[in-house]
Amino acid sequence: MKIKYLFLPVAVAALAMGSCAKVLDTTPDGKISYDDVFADNDKTGAFLNNCYSKIPKCGYRYYFWTNWFVCTSDECFDNDADSDGSGMVPNNMYNGNISAGGTDIGNIGNGALYADAAAQSYWEAYWNAIWNCSYFISRIGTANVDSESDRQRWKAEAHVLRAYYYMLLLRLYGPTLPIEDTPYNMADDFSGLTPASITDLTDFILSDCDSAINTEALPWRITTSAEQQRVTKAVAWAIKSRVMLYAASPLYNGGNNLWDKAYEVTQDAYNAIKGAGYELYKTSKIEEYTNDQALITPEGYPADQAAAAAALNEYFCEWHDYGGGRDLETIWEDRNGNGQVYHIGGIGMQEGYKSGPVPTQEMVDAYPTNEGDWILDLSRPYLNVEHTQPNLNPNAKDSKNEAYSESDPYSCFRDPRFYASIYYHGSKRYTRWSFAEGEYAVNTFRAREIDCSQTDPWTGSDLKASTTNKRQRTRTGYYSRKYLNPTKNPASPRNDAPGFKHFRFAEIILNYAEAAAEAGHTSDALEALKEIRDRVAMPHITTTDQAALIREIRAERRIELFFEEHRFFDIRRWQQPDGNLEDILHYTTAMQIDEQPNGTYTYQRIKIRDNGYACYTNKFLFLPLPLAEASRLESITGMNWQNPGW
């Protein structure tokens, strides 16, 4: 049976916290009891839909289209932050205007522009979702369901979703979580409630996933768009892989060495998902990404790497083809599109609204040459905390044997993922703008070279957000290319980008590689990394020194997963609980590009914000529990549940 995408108005009332919730005896209209719900096949399916309803909106679907996870890592800067973005999360994070109460950080209602998201903190939303999953699991065994196969599959889905919401809570708030395996009632005594240990917590999440994996009726892959976003065995394995990697990381592990277990779980996940037919997206299959108008890579770039860049650009600009066989990498894609990206995350176009999250110089520095040489020394990438003095690798050269140079930073060929992900000064793009382009007309079709110098009126840098078109012009000297179709633009139908890819096979490989390296299995890590590098025709990583290999894996993860909401959590989980992000996030930089009278350009690294960011201190490693919830928990249990510093 196809689950209907409508949501029964199931009301959940919080007691003293999200986890201590009581489902009402009837829905708000007083007409349908929950016994009635589970006596009916369609209503039972609709209740399961309610379990899906708190899946977060990601990518460009946050409030005012501002991806605050991306913009408050060192990947991107929010172009709205210092102009009209005073009420949004990035601005509040940059200025340190965050508290456990009264701010919108962690507000899932501000996690979407759309009216279907009620104002609700992540804490409340995910605990309510967990309650719904637990309640569904407790009732599905005796529910009136048309087929036993549906009963088993729906129950498995609820287990996967409960594990997923627990994982989301863990990475946002840390291991300050009790285990809720049965739905609580208001009459229950919560005075003895305590946070679970990281071991017990991850074991519970893994157990939920295993329950689903061992259910024959749960498929490995969704093969029809009618079932888009339903969870599968592969999603369950992906949750296991990610949550165990996090649990073993310094910020979460509670002083326990969990890397051996993480190695086993991530290896099993890798083998299981690969064995089910998942593989990396390696070849462009749509002509518009490879023809002369795509303009993805520079002239003279190696053909095999150019093809790899085209395939990656295509992968992130196209919907998953359910059952079509083109995309075997995507494990779980959101059923809601990312919207009109050229309007909300474009490149300073005349008719675009804003350029949105713009890549930092730090992100650009992360991409190696196309020969695999890192631009910076990974052990100490910058010589000062402001990041204006890069610690350059003197041996970094490209396939032309050209060394990287600060005086001409884009001449040296870079990793194909750079060209698939970022527009830089000198990039070209097909436009079809509605006004005359004059000297910007290139070849026989309408194209434009992107000028990121301060003087250009359309795509030039607005480094101090001082002009009237500050939303459209980059604050960093770069624009994001990921999710942007190479030919679409505001003068033609605007690009409705596909849904956010919550899980894809590349992450599973990188999770396994990192856990293997941390556990001392360097040969396994190197073998796994070959798949990532082979996909983009890049030389293999070869170092066998464990510390150096871990640094390279972290760097590889950074560029492979750019703009996919991993970096925010990665730079945190790699810290000790008493650590901070000063070396990474106190300052981020832009490239100031100035045109000289002779037509050449000069390049200078500058701080994006003179005073840097305030969100680098220890307390920003985790989100704060909502103040009211933390206070109620303490009054009931006598324990302080709030995260440090809040």
PDB file of C-alpha atoms in Angstrom, residues 281-284 306-317 416-417 419-421 482-483:
ATOM      1  CA  TYR A 281      27.718   8.569  -9.225  1.00  0.00           C
ATOM      2  CA  LYS A 282      30.587   8.546 -11.713  1.00  0.00           C
ATOM      3  CA  THR A 283      29.344   9.474 -15.176  1.00  0.00           C
ATOM      4  CA  SER A 284      27.321  12.410 -16.446  1.00  0.00           C
ATOM      5  CA  ALA A 306      36.485  17.589 -16.421  1.00  0.00           C
ATOM      6  CA  ALA A 307      34.087  14.693 -16.936  1.00  0.00           C
ATOM      7  CA  ALA A 308      34.177  13.974 -13.203  1.00  0.00           C
ATOM      8  CA  ALA A 309      33.343  17.601 -12.369  1.00  0.00           C
ATOM      9  CA  ALA A 310      30.415  17.485 -14.800  1.00  0.00           C
ATOM     10  CA  ALA A 311      29.085  14.299 -13.223  1.00  0.00           C
ATOM     11  CA  LEU A 312      29.207  15.795  -9.736  1.00  0.00           C
ATOM     12  CA  ASN A 313      27.529  19.008 -10.849  1.00  0.00           C
ATOM     13  CA  GLU A 314      24.825  16.909 -12.465  1.00  0.00           C
ATOM     14  CA  TYR A 315      24.412  14.710  -9.394  1.00  0.00           C
ATOM     15  CA  PHE A 316      23.516  17.614  -7.120  1.00  0.00           C
ATOM     16  CA  CYS A 317      21.309  19.383  -9.671  1.00  0.00           C
ATOM     17  CA  PRO A 416      37.416  18.614  -9.906  1.00  0.00           C
ATOM     18  CA  ARG A 417      35.176  19.067  -6.872  1.00  0.00           C
ATOM     19  CA  TYR A 419      34.910  23.453 -10.114  1.00  0.00           C
ATOM     20  CA  ALA A 420      31.733  21.471  -9.433  1.00  0.00           C
ATOM     21  CA  SER A 421      31.108  23.356  -6.192  1.00  0.00           C
ATOM     22  CA  LYS A 482      26.593  23.216  -5.809  1.00  0.00           C
ATOM     23  CA  TYR A 483      22.911  22.637  -6.637  1.00  0.00           C
TER      24      TYR A 483
END
